[in-house]
Short mmCIF file of C-alpha atoms and ligand atoms in Angstrom, two decimals:
data_model
loop_
_atom_site.label_atom_id
_atom_site.label_comp_id
_atom_site.label_asym_id
_atom_site.label_seq_id
_atom_site.Cartn_x
_atom_site.Cartn_y
_atom_site.Cartn_z
CA UNK S 523 11.23 115.73 138.35
CA UNK S 524 7.63 116.05 138.53
CA UNK S 525 5.50 116.93 141.07
CA UNK S 526 1.54 116.31 141.83
CA UNK S 527 -0.09 118.83 144.24
CA UNK S 528 -3.36 117.28 145.29
CA UNK S 529 -6.52 118.87 146.44
CA UNK S 530 -5.32 122.36 146.92
CA UNK S 531 -7.46 125.73 147.65
CA UNK S 532 -5.83 127.11 144.20
CA UNK S 533 -5.69 131.39 144.48
CA UNK S 534 -5.16 133.45 141.67
CA UNK S 535 -5.72 137.14 141.44
CA UNK S 536 -8.93 136.87 139.78
CA UNK S 537 -10.26 133.10 140.91
CA UNK S 538 -10.12 130.32 143.60
CA UNK S 539 -11.28 126.63 143.50
CA UNK S 540 -10.18 123.36 144.79
CA UNK S 541 -8.09 121.37 142.31
CA UNK S 542 -4.61 119.51 141.15
CA UNK S 543 -1.49 121.03 139.88
CA UNK S 544 1.05 118.59 137.88
CA UNK S 545 4.39 120.20 137.35
CA UNK S 546 7.35 119.00 135.03
CA UNK S 547 10.32 120.31 135.28
CA UNK S 548 9.83 123.72 135.69
CA UNK S 549 6.56 124.68 134.78
CA UNK S 550 2.73 124.05 135.43
CA UNK S 551 1.52 121.38 132.90
CA UNK S 552 -2.05 120.47 134.01
CA UNK S 553 -4.55 122.04 136.44
CA UNK S 554 -7.89 120.29 137.04
CA UNK S 555 -9.80 117.75 139.20
CA UNK S 556 -8.05 114.01 139.84
CA UNK S 557 -5.45 114.88 137.51
CA UNK S 558 -4.40 111.14 136.18
CA UNK S 559 -0.47 111.75 136.47
CA UNK S 560 1.69 110.16 138.56
CA UNK S 561 4.58 111.90 139.83
CA UNK S 562 8.13 111.78 141.34
CA UNK S 563 6.46 113.41 144.15
CA UNK S 564 2.80 114.18 145.45
CA UNK S 565 1.94 116.61 148.07
CA UNK S 566 -1.47 116.32 149.68
CA UNK S 567 -2.23 120.19 149.97
CA UNK S 568 -6.17 119.75 151.11
CA UNK S 569 -7.39 122.54 153.36
CA UNK S 570 -4.35 124.42 152.35
CA UNK S 571 -4.16 127.58 149.79
CA UNK S 572 -1.85 127.27 146.88
CA UNK S 573 -0.53 130.62 146.31
CA UNK S 574 1.69 131.64 143.42
CA UNK S 575 5.06 132.14 144.76
CA UNK S 576 5.33 135.86 146.32
CA UNK S 577 7.30 138.58 144.53
CA UNK S 578 9.13 141.49 146.71
CA UNK S 579 10.33 144.08 144.21
CA UNK S 580 12.20 146.13 146.65
CA UNK S 581 15.14 144.64 148.48
CA UNK S 582 18.45 145.60 149.40
CA UNK S 583 20.96 142.81 149.56
CA UNK S 584 24.85 143.33 150.40
CA UNK S 585 24.00 146.80 149.50
CA UNK S 586 26.42 149.40 150.30
CA UNK S 587 24.98 152.13 152.24
CA UNK S 588 25.76 154.94 154.74
CA UNK S 589 29.25 153.55 155.62
CA UNK S 590 28.50 149.91 155.78
CA UNK S 591 26.73 146.85 153.88
CA UNK S 592 23.16 145.63 154.52
CA UNK S 593 23.96 142.68 156.52
CA UNK S 594 21.61 139.99 154.63
CA UNK S 595 23.98 138.92 151.48
CA UNK S 596 22.51 137.39 147.96
CA UNK S 597 22.35 134.22 149.94
CA UNK S 598 21.11 134.38 153.08
CA UNK S 599 18.46 136.99 151.83
CA UNK S 600 17.22 134.83 149.16
CA UNK S 601 17.08 132.16 151.47
CA UNK S 602 15.09 133.88 154.04
CA UNK S 603 12.55 135.12 151.42
CA UNK S 604 12.13 131.68 150.47
CA UNK S 605 11.30 130.62 153.80
CA UNK S 606 8.54 133.27 153.75
CA UNK S 607 7.37 132.42 150.64
CA UNK S 608 8.78 134.96 148.42
CA UNK S 609 9.94 133.37 145.13
CA UNK S 610 11.37 136.31 143.43
CA UNK S 611 12.91 139.59 144.72
CA UNK S 612 13.97 142.76 142.91
CA UNK S 613 17.35 143.94 143.82
CA UNK S 614 18.45 147.80 143.41
CA UNK S 615 21.74 148.17 141.66
CA UNK S 616 23.12 151.82 142.63
CA UNK S 617 25.47 153.71 140.43
CA UNK S 618 28.21 155.57 141.82
CA UNK S 619 28.25 158.99 140.71
CA UNK S 620 30.38 159.95 138.03
CA UNK S 621 30.88 156.23 136.74
CA UNK S 622 28.83 154.46 134.43
CA UNK S 623 25.28 152.20 134.84
CA UNK S 624 27.62 149.52 133.13
CA UNK S 625 30.27 149.60 136.17
CA UNK S 626 27.64 149.10 138.90
CA UNK S 627 25.76 146.21 136.87
CA UNK S 628 29.30 144.65 137.36
CA UNK S 629 29.55 145.48 140.89
CA UNK S 630 26.22 143.76 141.67
CA UNK S 631 26.49 140.79 139.11
CA UNK S 632 30.02 140.12 141.18
CA UNK S 633 27.72 139.76 144.36
CA UNK S 634 24.96 137.92 143.29
CA UNK S 635 26.09 135.53 140.50
CA UNK S 636 26.25 132.22 141.68
CA UNK S 637 24.85 133.13 144.89
CA UNK S 638 21.04 133.57 144.78
CA UNK S 639 19.07 130.68 146.29
CA UNK S 640 15.50 132.38 144.96
CA UNK S 641 15.33 134.33 141.70
CA UNK S 642 16.05 137.50 141.45
CA UNK S 643 16.04 140.50 139.05
CA UNK S 644 17.32 143.79 139.08
CA UNK S 645 16.17 147.58 139.21
CA UNK S 646 18.95 150.48 138.05
CA UNK S 647 19.46 153.44 140.43
CA UNK S 648 20.09 156.35 138.07
CA UNK S 649 22.30 158.71 140.59
CA UNK S 650 23.99 160.71 137.99
CA UNK S 651 22.14 161.08 134.70
CA UNK S 652 23.79 162.44 131.58
CA UNK S 653 24.15 161.82 127.71
CA UNK S 654 26.29 158.66 128.16
CA UNK S 655 23.96 157.40 130.74
CA UNK S 656 21.00 158.05 128.41
CA UNK S 657 22.50 155.90 125.82
CA UNK S 658 23.06 153.08 129.02
CA UNK S 659 19.45 153.23 129.53
CA UNK S 660 18.65 151.79 125.85
CA UNK S 661 20.34 149.38 126.29
CA UNK S 662 19.89 147.99 129.95
CA UNK S 663 16.06 148.26 128.52
CA UNK S 664 17.03 146.26 125.26
CA UNK S 665 19.77 143.83 126.18
CA UNK S 666 20.22 143.29 129.83
CA UNK S 667 16.59 142.90 130.94
CA UNK S 668 16.62 145.59 133.37
CA UNK S 669 13.57 147.87 132.43
CA UNK S 670 12.70 150.00 135.57
CA UNK S 671 15.32 153.11 136.60
CA UNK S 672 15.11 154.17 140.00
CA UNK S 673 15.50 158.03 141.41
CA UNK S 674 15.93 159.20 144.59
CA UNK S 675 14.62 162.67 145.70
CA UNK S 676 16.25 162.43 148.66
CA UNK S 677 19.99 161.32 149.82
CA UNK S 678 21.82 164.79 148.33
CA UNK S 679 25.36 163.98 147.66
CA UNK S 680 25.05 160.33 147.34
CA UNK S 681 21.81 159.25 145.79
CA UNK S 682 20.00 162.37 144.73
CA UNK S 683 18.97 163.79 141.04
CA UNK S 684 17.47 166.97 140.66
CA UNK S 685 14.65 167.95 139.04
CA UNK S 686 16.24 168.67 135.07
CA UNK S 687 18.13 165.53 135.18
CA UNK S 688 14.63 163.63 136.71
CA UNK S 689 12.62 164.95 133.73
CA UNK S 690 15.26 164.02 131.17
CA UNK S 691 15.57 160.48 132.40
CA UNK S 692 11.94 159.93 132.19
CA UNK S 693 11.94 160.96 128.46
CA UNK S 694 14.22 158.57 127.65
CA UNK S 695 12.65 155.79 129.72
CA UNK S 696 9.22 156.45 128.19
CA UNK S 697 10.42 156.18 124.76
CA UNK S 698 12.01 152.80 125.22
CA UNK S 699 9.36 151.15 127.02
CA UNK S 700 10.64 151.39 130.62
CA UNK S 701 9.45 152.61 133.99
CA UNK S 702 11.02 155.24 136.30
CA UNK S 703 10.53 154.58 139.92
CA UNK S 704 11.64 157.02 142.70
CA UNK S 705 12.02 157.40 146.62
CA UNK S 706 9.95 160.57 146.75
CA UNK S 707 10.70 162.54 149.72
CA UNK S 708 12.25 166.11 149.75
CA UNK S 709 15.75 166.17 150.58
CA UNK S 710 16.69 169.39 151.10
CA UNK S 711 13.86 169.78 153.69
CA UNK S 712 14.62 166.58 155.40
CA UNK S 713 18.37 168.12 155.32
CA UNK S 714 17.44 171.19 156.93
CA UNK S 715 15.60 169.77 159.30
CA UNK S 716 18.52 167.17 160.38
CA UNK S 717 20.88 170.24 160.67
CA UNK S 718 18.04 172.11 162.85
CA UNK S 719 18.05 169.16 165.32
CA UNK S 720 21.55 168.78 165.32
CA UNK S 721 22.13 172.38 166.29
CA UNK S 722 19.46 172.02 169.15
CA UNK S 723 21.44 168.87 170.46
CA UNK S 724 18.06 166.75 169.37
CA UNK S 725 20.07 163.27 168.26
CA UNK S 726 17.74 160.66 169.66
CA UNK S 727 16.04 158.20 166.80
CA UNK S 728 12.92 160.11 166.90
CA UNK S 729 14.14 162.89 165.78
CA UNK S 730 14.74 160.53 162.57
CA UNK S 731 11.07 160.25 162.56
CA UNK S 732 10.24 164.25 163.14
CA UNK S 733 12.97 165.41 160.29
CA UNK S 734 11.05 163.38 157.92
CA UNK S 735 7.32 164.92 158.19
CA UNK S 736 4.52 163.70 155.83
CA UNK S 737 4.69 166.95 154.15
CA UNK S 738 8.15 166.12 152.77
CA UNK S 739 6.79 162.85 150.92
CA UNK S 740 3.58 164.44 150.15
CA UNK S 741 5.57 167.10 148.45
CA UNK S 742 7.77 165.19 146.33
CA UNK S 743 5.37 162.43 145.26
CA UNK S 744 3.08 165.51 143.87
CA UNK S 745 6.21 166.97 142.03
CA UNK S 746 7.33 163.44 141.00
CA UNK S 747 3.55 162.88 139.73
CA UNK S 748 3.79 166.57 137.94
CA UNK S 749 7.01 165.55 135.99
CA UNK S 750 5.44 162.32 134.75
CA UNK S 751 2.83 163.92 133.54
CA UNK S 752 5.00 166.44 131.74
CA UNK S 753 7.06 164.00 130.11
CA UNK S 754 4.21 161.50 129.85
CA UNK S 755 6.04 158.84 131.40
CA UNK S 756 4.54 156.17 133.33
CA UNK S 757 6.02 155.54 137.07
CA UNK S 758 6.30 153.47 140.49
CA UNK S 759 6.62 155.23 143.74
CA UNK S 760 8.15 152.72 146.34
CA UNK S 761 7.78 152.74 149.75
CA UNK S 762 4.43 154.94 150.19
CA UNK S 763 3.79 155.62 153.91
CA UNK S 764 1.29 158.04 154.06
CA UNK S 765 -2.21 159.81 153.25
CA UNK S 766 -0.50 163.45 152.29
CA UNK S 767 1.24 160.89 149.43
CA UNK S 768 -1.30 159.08 148.44
CA UNK S 769 -3.50 162.03 148.11
CA UNK S 770 -1.08 162.94 145.34
CA UNK S 771 -1.48 160.00 143.51
CA UNK S 772 -5.21 160.21 143.53
CA UNK S 773 -4.72 163.77 141.89
CA UNK S 774 -2.50 162.15 139.49
CA UNK S 775 -5.29 159.17 138.32
CA UNK S 776 -8.07 161.79 138.24
CA UNK S 777 -5.56 163.18 135.16
CA UNK S 778 -5.91 159.31 134.26
CA UNK S 779 -1.78 159.17 134.60
CA UNK S 780 -0.29 155.53 135.48
CA UNK S 781 1.22 156.06 138.57
CA UNK S 782 1.97 152.69 140.57
CA UNK S 783 2.17 152.70 144.08
CA UNK S 784 4.48 150.14 146.27
CA UNK S 785 3.76 150.37 149.98
CA UNK S 786 5.76 147.93 152.81
CA UNK S 787 4.18 145.36 155.30
CA UNK S 788 5.91 147.98 157.78
CA UNK S 789 3.65 150.86 157.36
CA UNK S 790 0.57 148.79 157.18
CA UNK S 791 1.17 147.22 160.41
CA UNK S 792 3.59 149.42 162.73
CA UNK S 793 3.65 152.99 163.68
CA UNK S 794 5.88 155.84 164.80
CA UNK S 795 5.01 155.29 168.51
CA UNK S 796 8.27 152.91 168.44
CA UNK S 797 10.63 155.69 167.78
CA UNK S 798 10.22 156.44 171.67
CA UNK S 799 11.54 153.33 172.46
CA UNK S 800 15.22 152.77 173.82
CA UNK S 801 15.79 150.51 170.88
CA UNK S 802 14.06 152.95 168.59
CA UNK S 803 17.04 152.62 166.09
CA UNK S 804 15.62 149.16 164.94
CA UNK S 805 12.71 151.31 162.97
CA UNK S 806 15.30 153.73 161.78
CA UNK S 807 14.14 153.66 158.00
CA UNK S 808 13.69 156.26 155.30
CA UNK S 809 10.66 157.22 155.08
CA UNK S 810 9.87 156.33 158.69
CA UNK S 811 7.15 154.73 160.35
CA UNK S 812 3.62 157.36 160.45
CA UNK S 813 0.95 156.92 162.27
CA UNK S 814 -2.15 154.71 162.66
CA UNK S 815 -4.60 157.19 160.46
CA UNK S 816 -1.75 156.59 157.83
CA UNK S 817 -2.36 152.53 157.84
CA UNK S 818 -5.66 152.92 157.43
CA UNK S 819 -5.22 155.02 154.22
CA UNK S 820 -3.14 152.41 152.73
CA UNK S 821 -5.23 149.68 153.33
CA UNK S 822 -7.80 151.51 151.88
CA UNK S 823 -5.60 152.71 149.01
CA UNK S 824 -5.02 148.63 148.37
CA UNK S 825 -8.77 148.24 147.88
CA UNK S 826 -9.09 151.19 146.00
CA UNK S 827 -6.40 150.06 143.78
CA UNK S 828 -4.47 152.97 144.01
CA UNK S 829 -1.82 151.02 145.86
CA UNK S 830 -0.88 147.88 143.69
CA UNK S 831 2.28 146.10 145.46
CA UNK S 832 3.32 145.54 148.91
CA UNK S 833 6.61 144.93 148.90
CA UNK S 834 9.36 144.80 152.04
CA UNK S 835 12.42 147.42 151.43
CA UNK S 836 14.26 144.78 153.24
CA UNK S 837 17.62 146.67 154.55
CA UNK S 838 18.62 144.74 156.98
CA UNK S 839 21.62 145.78 159.63
CA UNK S 840 22.86 144.23 162.83
CA UNK S 841 22.28 146.01 165.83
CA UNK S 842 26.16 146.81 166.28
CA UNK S 843 25.74 148.09 162.55
CA UNK S 844 22.73 150.48 164.10
CA UNK S 845 25.14 152.05 166.89
CA UNK S 846 27.02 153.77 164.49
CA UNK S 847 24.63 156.29 165.06
CA UNK S 848 23.92 155.81 168.77
CA UNK S 849 24.95 159.42 169.32
CA UNK S 850 23.56 160.87 166.13
CA UNK S 851 20.09 159.63 164.31
CA UNK S 852 21.49 160.60 161.14
CA UNK S 853 24.10 158.06 161.21
CA UNK S 854 22.18 155.23 161.96
CA UNK S 855 22.12 153.25 158.67
CA UNK S 856 18.57 153.33 157.18
CA UNK S 857 16.68 149.93 157.04
CA UNK S 858 15.18 147.07 158.52
CA UNK S 859 14.90 143.28 158.32
CA UNK S 860 11.77 142.36 156.37
CA UNK S 861 11.74 139.88 153.40
CA UNK S 862 10.59 136.81 155.50
CA UNK S 863 7.71 138.03 157.04
CA UNK S 864 5.94 139.89 154.22
CA UNK S 865 3.31 137.02 152.95
CA UNK S 866 2.53 135.85 156.69
CA UNK S 867 2.09 139.21 157.90
CA UNK S 868 0.12 140.61 154.94
CA UNK S 869 -2.22 137.67 155.09
CA UNK S 870 -2.59 137.64 158.50
CA UNK S 871 -3.13 141.36 158.96
CA UNK S 872 -5.32 141.76 155.64
CA UNK S 873 -7.01 138.54 154.61
CA UNK S 874 -7.48 137.23 158.37
CA UNK S 875 -8.49 140.55 159.73
CA UNK S 876 -11.21 140.94 156.88
CA UNK S 877 -9.08 144.14 155.47
CA UNK S 878 -8.46 142.78 151.91
CA UNK S 879 -9.82 139.66 149.82
CA UNK S 880 -8.09 136.55 148.95
CA UNK S 881 -7.72 137.57 145.29
CA UNK S 882 -6.49 141.16 146.52
CA UNK S 883 -3.75 139.37 148.69
CA UNK S 884 -2.19 137.62 145.69
CA UNK S 885 -2.61 140.43 143.54
CA UNK S 886 -0.81 142.79 145.84
CA UNK S 887 2.02 139.99 147.01
CA UNK S 888 2.77 138.76 143.20
CA UNK S 889 0.67 139.24 140.36
CA UNK S 890 1.00 143.28 140.31
CA UNK S 891 4.83 143.36 140.84
CA UNK S 892 4.59 140.78 137.92
CA UNK S 893 2.86 142.69 135.63
CA UNK S 894 4.32 145.94 136.27
CA UNK S 895 8.00 144.98 136.10
CA UNK S 896 7.78 143.03 132.59
CA UNK S 897 7.42 139.01 134.11
CA UNK S 898 4.01 138.00 133.39
CA UNK S 899 2.26 135.35 133.08
CA UNK S 900 5.90 133.54 133.59
CA UNK S 901 5.82 134.79 137.21
CA UNK S 902 2.79 135.93 139.14
CA UNK S 903 0.18 133.52 138.45
CA UNK S 904 -0.91 129.74 138.95
CA UNK S 905 -1.57 128.69 134.85
CA UNK S 906 -0.57 126.38 132.51
CA UNK S 907 3.02 127.40 130.98
CA UNK S 908 3.73 129.82 133.95
CA UNK S 909 6.88 128.81 136.33
CA UNK S 910 6.24 126.80 139.26
CA UNK S 911 6.70 129.06 141.55
CA UNK S 912 4.19 127.80 144.22
CA UNK S 913 3.66 128.35 148.39
CA UNK S 914 1.38 125.77 150.01
CA UNK S 915 -0.06 127.91 152.85
CA UNK S 916 -1.68 126.65 155.93
CA UNK S 917 -4.00 129.65 157.01
CA UNK S 918 -4.94 128.46 160.59
CA UNK S 919 -1.11 127.97 162.00
CA UNK S 920 -0.73 130.68 164.31
CA UNK S 921 2.90 131.33 165.38
CA UNK S 922 4.76 134.17 166.63
CA UNK S 923 7.88 136.35 165.21
CA UNK S 924 11.15 136.73 166.46
CA UNK S 925 15.11 136.88 165.75
CA UNK S 926 15.56 133.31 167.16
CA UNK S 927 13.52 131.62 164.99
CA UNK S 928 13.79 133.88 161.68
CA UNK S 929 16.52 133.27 158.78
CA UNK S 930 17.32 136.46 157.90
CA UNK S 931 21.05 137.83 159.12
CA UNK S 932 19.85 140.25 161.87
CA UNK S 933 20.33 139.82 165.70
CA UNK S 934 17.04 141.48 166.06
CA UNK S 935 13.40 141.59 164.62
CA UNK S 936 11.51 144.43 163.93
CA UNK S 937 8.20 142.14 164.74
CA UNK S 938 9.90 140.39 167.97
CA UNK S 939 6.49 138.67 169.67
CA UNK S 940 4.11 139.62 166.77
CA UNK S 941 1.39 137.25 166.43
CA UNK S 942 0.43 136.03 162.94
CA UNK S 943 -1.89 133.55 161.72
CA UNK S 944 -1.04 131.59 158.83
CA UNK S 945 1.99 129.99 157.73
CA UNK S 946 4.09 128.98 154.61
CA UNK S 947 4.78 125.40 154.71
CA UNK S 948 5.87 124.31 151.41
CA UNK S 949 7.31 126.52 148.88
CA UNK S 950 8.30 125.54 145.02
CA UNK S 951 10.84 127.41 143.20
CA UNK S 952 10.65 126.40 139.36
CA UNK S 953 9.37 122.96 140.41
CA UNK S 954 11.85 122.45 142.87
CA UNK S 955 11.02 121.73 146.60
CA UNK S 956 12.48 124.66 148.45
CA UNK S 957 11.33 124.74 151.62
CA UNK S 958 9.44 121.94 153.71
CA UNK S 959 8.87 121.00 157.69
CA UNK S 960 11.02 124.31 157.96
CA UNK S 961 13.85 123.46 155.93
CA UNK S 962 15.51 124.94 153.03
CA UNK S 963 16.28 121.89 150.17
CA UNK S 964 17.97 124.35 147.89
CA UNK S 965 21.43 125.19 147.64
CA UNK S 966 22.72 128.85 146.76
CA UNK S 967 23.11 129.16 142.67
CA UNK S 968 19.64 127.70 142.36
CA UNK S 969 18.38 131.17 141.83
CA UNK S 970 18.27 132.58 138.52
CA UNK S 971 18.57 135.95 137.36
CA UNK S 972 15.41 136.91 135.61
CA UNK S 973 15.22 139.17 132.46
CA UNK S 974 12.27 141.47 132.24
CA UNK S 975 10.31 142.84 129.84
CA UNK S 976 8.88 146.27 128.92
CA UNK S 977 6.34 148.26 131.07
CA UNK S 978 2.65 146.67 130.50
CA UNK S 979 0.15 149.97 131.21
CA UNK S 980 -2.50 147.68 131.72
CA UNK S 981 -2.58 145.59 134.43
O1 URP R 1284 15.58 152.90 154.89
C1 URP R 1284 15.27 152.26 153.79
N1 URP R 1284 14.39 152.80 153.03
N2 URP R 1284 16.75 152.18 153.65
C2 URP R 1284 16.71 151.71 152.29
C3 URP R 1284 17.06 152.86 151.07
C4 URP R 1284 15.81 153.21 150.55
O2 URP R 1284 15.30 154.59 150.68
O3 URP R 1284 15.45 152.31 150.08
ZN1 ZN R 1285 14.08 154.83 149.71
ZN1 ZN R 1286 14.62 150.73 149.30
#
C-alpha cells in the first residue's frame, strides 16, 4: 500500500513547510515539493496541517482500580485515541503488592494482545520493591522494551512505595538506563485529611479537592527530585497540576538535574470550580483540578521548557461507576475520559489562543514523549524512515465536544459543550488510513506493541 499526501503544511518540532509526503508500506519514503510518485491513494492536504501522530504517554485502559475497572478497554480506548489524532499510547501495568512484575505483565498482555487499534507501549508500576523485583527491572529494560518504572507516593496500601524503596529502585533504574516516573503527592497527608473530613461528615466531591491541597503535590515533587538527585537518576513527574510543584522542578533544574514534567490537558483547561457542581464527581481525579493561576503557570512552564509533555491520564468511568462514591468522595473512582480530545484541545487552547507555537505543539504532543520514552525517531516526527503515523488537521473547523459524539466508553464528557477550533480529519497509522470522514477504518489487533529503548537524557 502506498499513499501520497499532497501539498500539506508539514509541521515538526523544529520546522514547518509545504510539501508532499510519500509513504510505502509502513514508513515515510520521501518528502519534497511535487514528488513524482504514483500511489495507491492520494490525499489532498492543501491548507491543512500535517502533524506527527500524537503520543499520549499516560493512559489507563481496562485497569482494575478502586473496586472497579476503567471503562475503556484496549479496543475502545485506542480507537478513541485515533479519532483524536493520537496514534500511540503508553499504558500503565500495575504490580500487585506481593507478586512479581512478570505476573502483572501477563495480566496486561492478556487484555491488550490482539485488541489494540493504535500502537501502544507499557510503563511498569513498581508497587512493591525488593531484590527479586530489582532483577526483573533489569530484564524488563533489556528484553521487554519496558524502560520506564512508575512509582506512587500516594494510594497507601495499594500502590504507594516508601522513600527507602524509591531510592533503591532509582539506583537500579539509573544503572540500567531506564527512567523512574512518579505520581507525586503526599499520600499520608492526603489520607489524614480524608479521615478528618470523614469525621466531620464532609463527604461531597469538593472535599476530594480540599483533601489534596497544593502543598501535598509541591512537597512530594520536591522530595522526589531530592531523591533523584541523591540517586543521580533521571526522573519524570506525571500529571503535574500546580505552581508549587513547578517550583520544585525549577529548583531541581538549577541543580542541572534531568527531571522531565508532564501535565495534562485538563489541568491546562479546567479548574476546581467544577467541584462545586452537583455532578462534581465527574472531575474527581488525582491530583484534582486546580486554580486558574496554576493553568497560567503550566502554560508558561511549557514555553520555558520545564514541561516537556502534555498527556491525558485517561482513566474513564461511567456515571454509574462514579456513583460508587455518591455518599463518600473517597470512594469515587479517580479519573476521567480524555484520550480523544488532547490534540484538538491543545491546538485550540494553545496554538489558536496564541499561548504556544506550532512547533511547541508538536513537541509536547508527540516528539518529546518519543524522545523521553525511547521511540524517537521511529515515532514522534515526520522524517524519511520514520513510521508513517500522521495527522491531517483542519485548523479552521469549529466544533463542540460532547458525550453524544465522542468515541470513548463514557456516558458523559468532562468537556460537554466545550467549543474548539481545529479538527483531526484524517489519521494514518504506519501508513494505513486509520480515520477518515469521521470513521475508523482499522480493526482491533492492528495496533502493535512498541518495544522502547533506553532513556535519552538530552532531548
Ligand atoms: O485520577 C487519576 N489520576 N486516576 C488514575 C490513576 C492515577 O493516579 O494516575
Ligand atoms: Zn496518578
Ligand atoms: Zn494516571
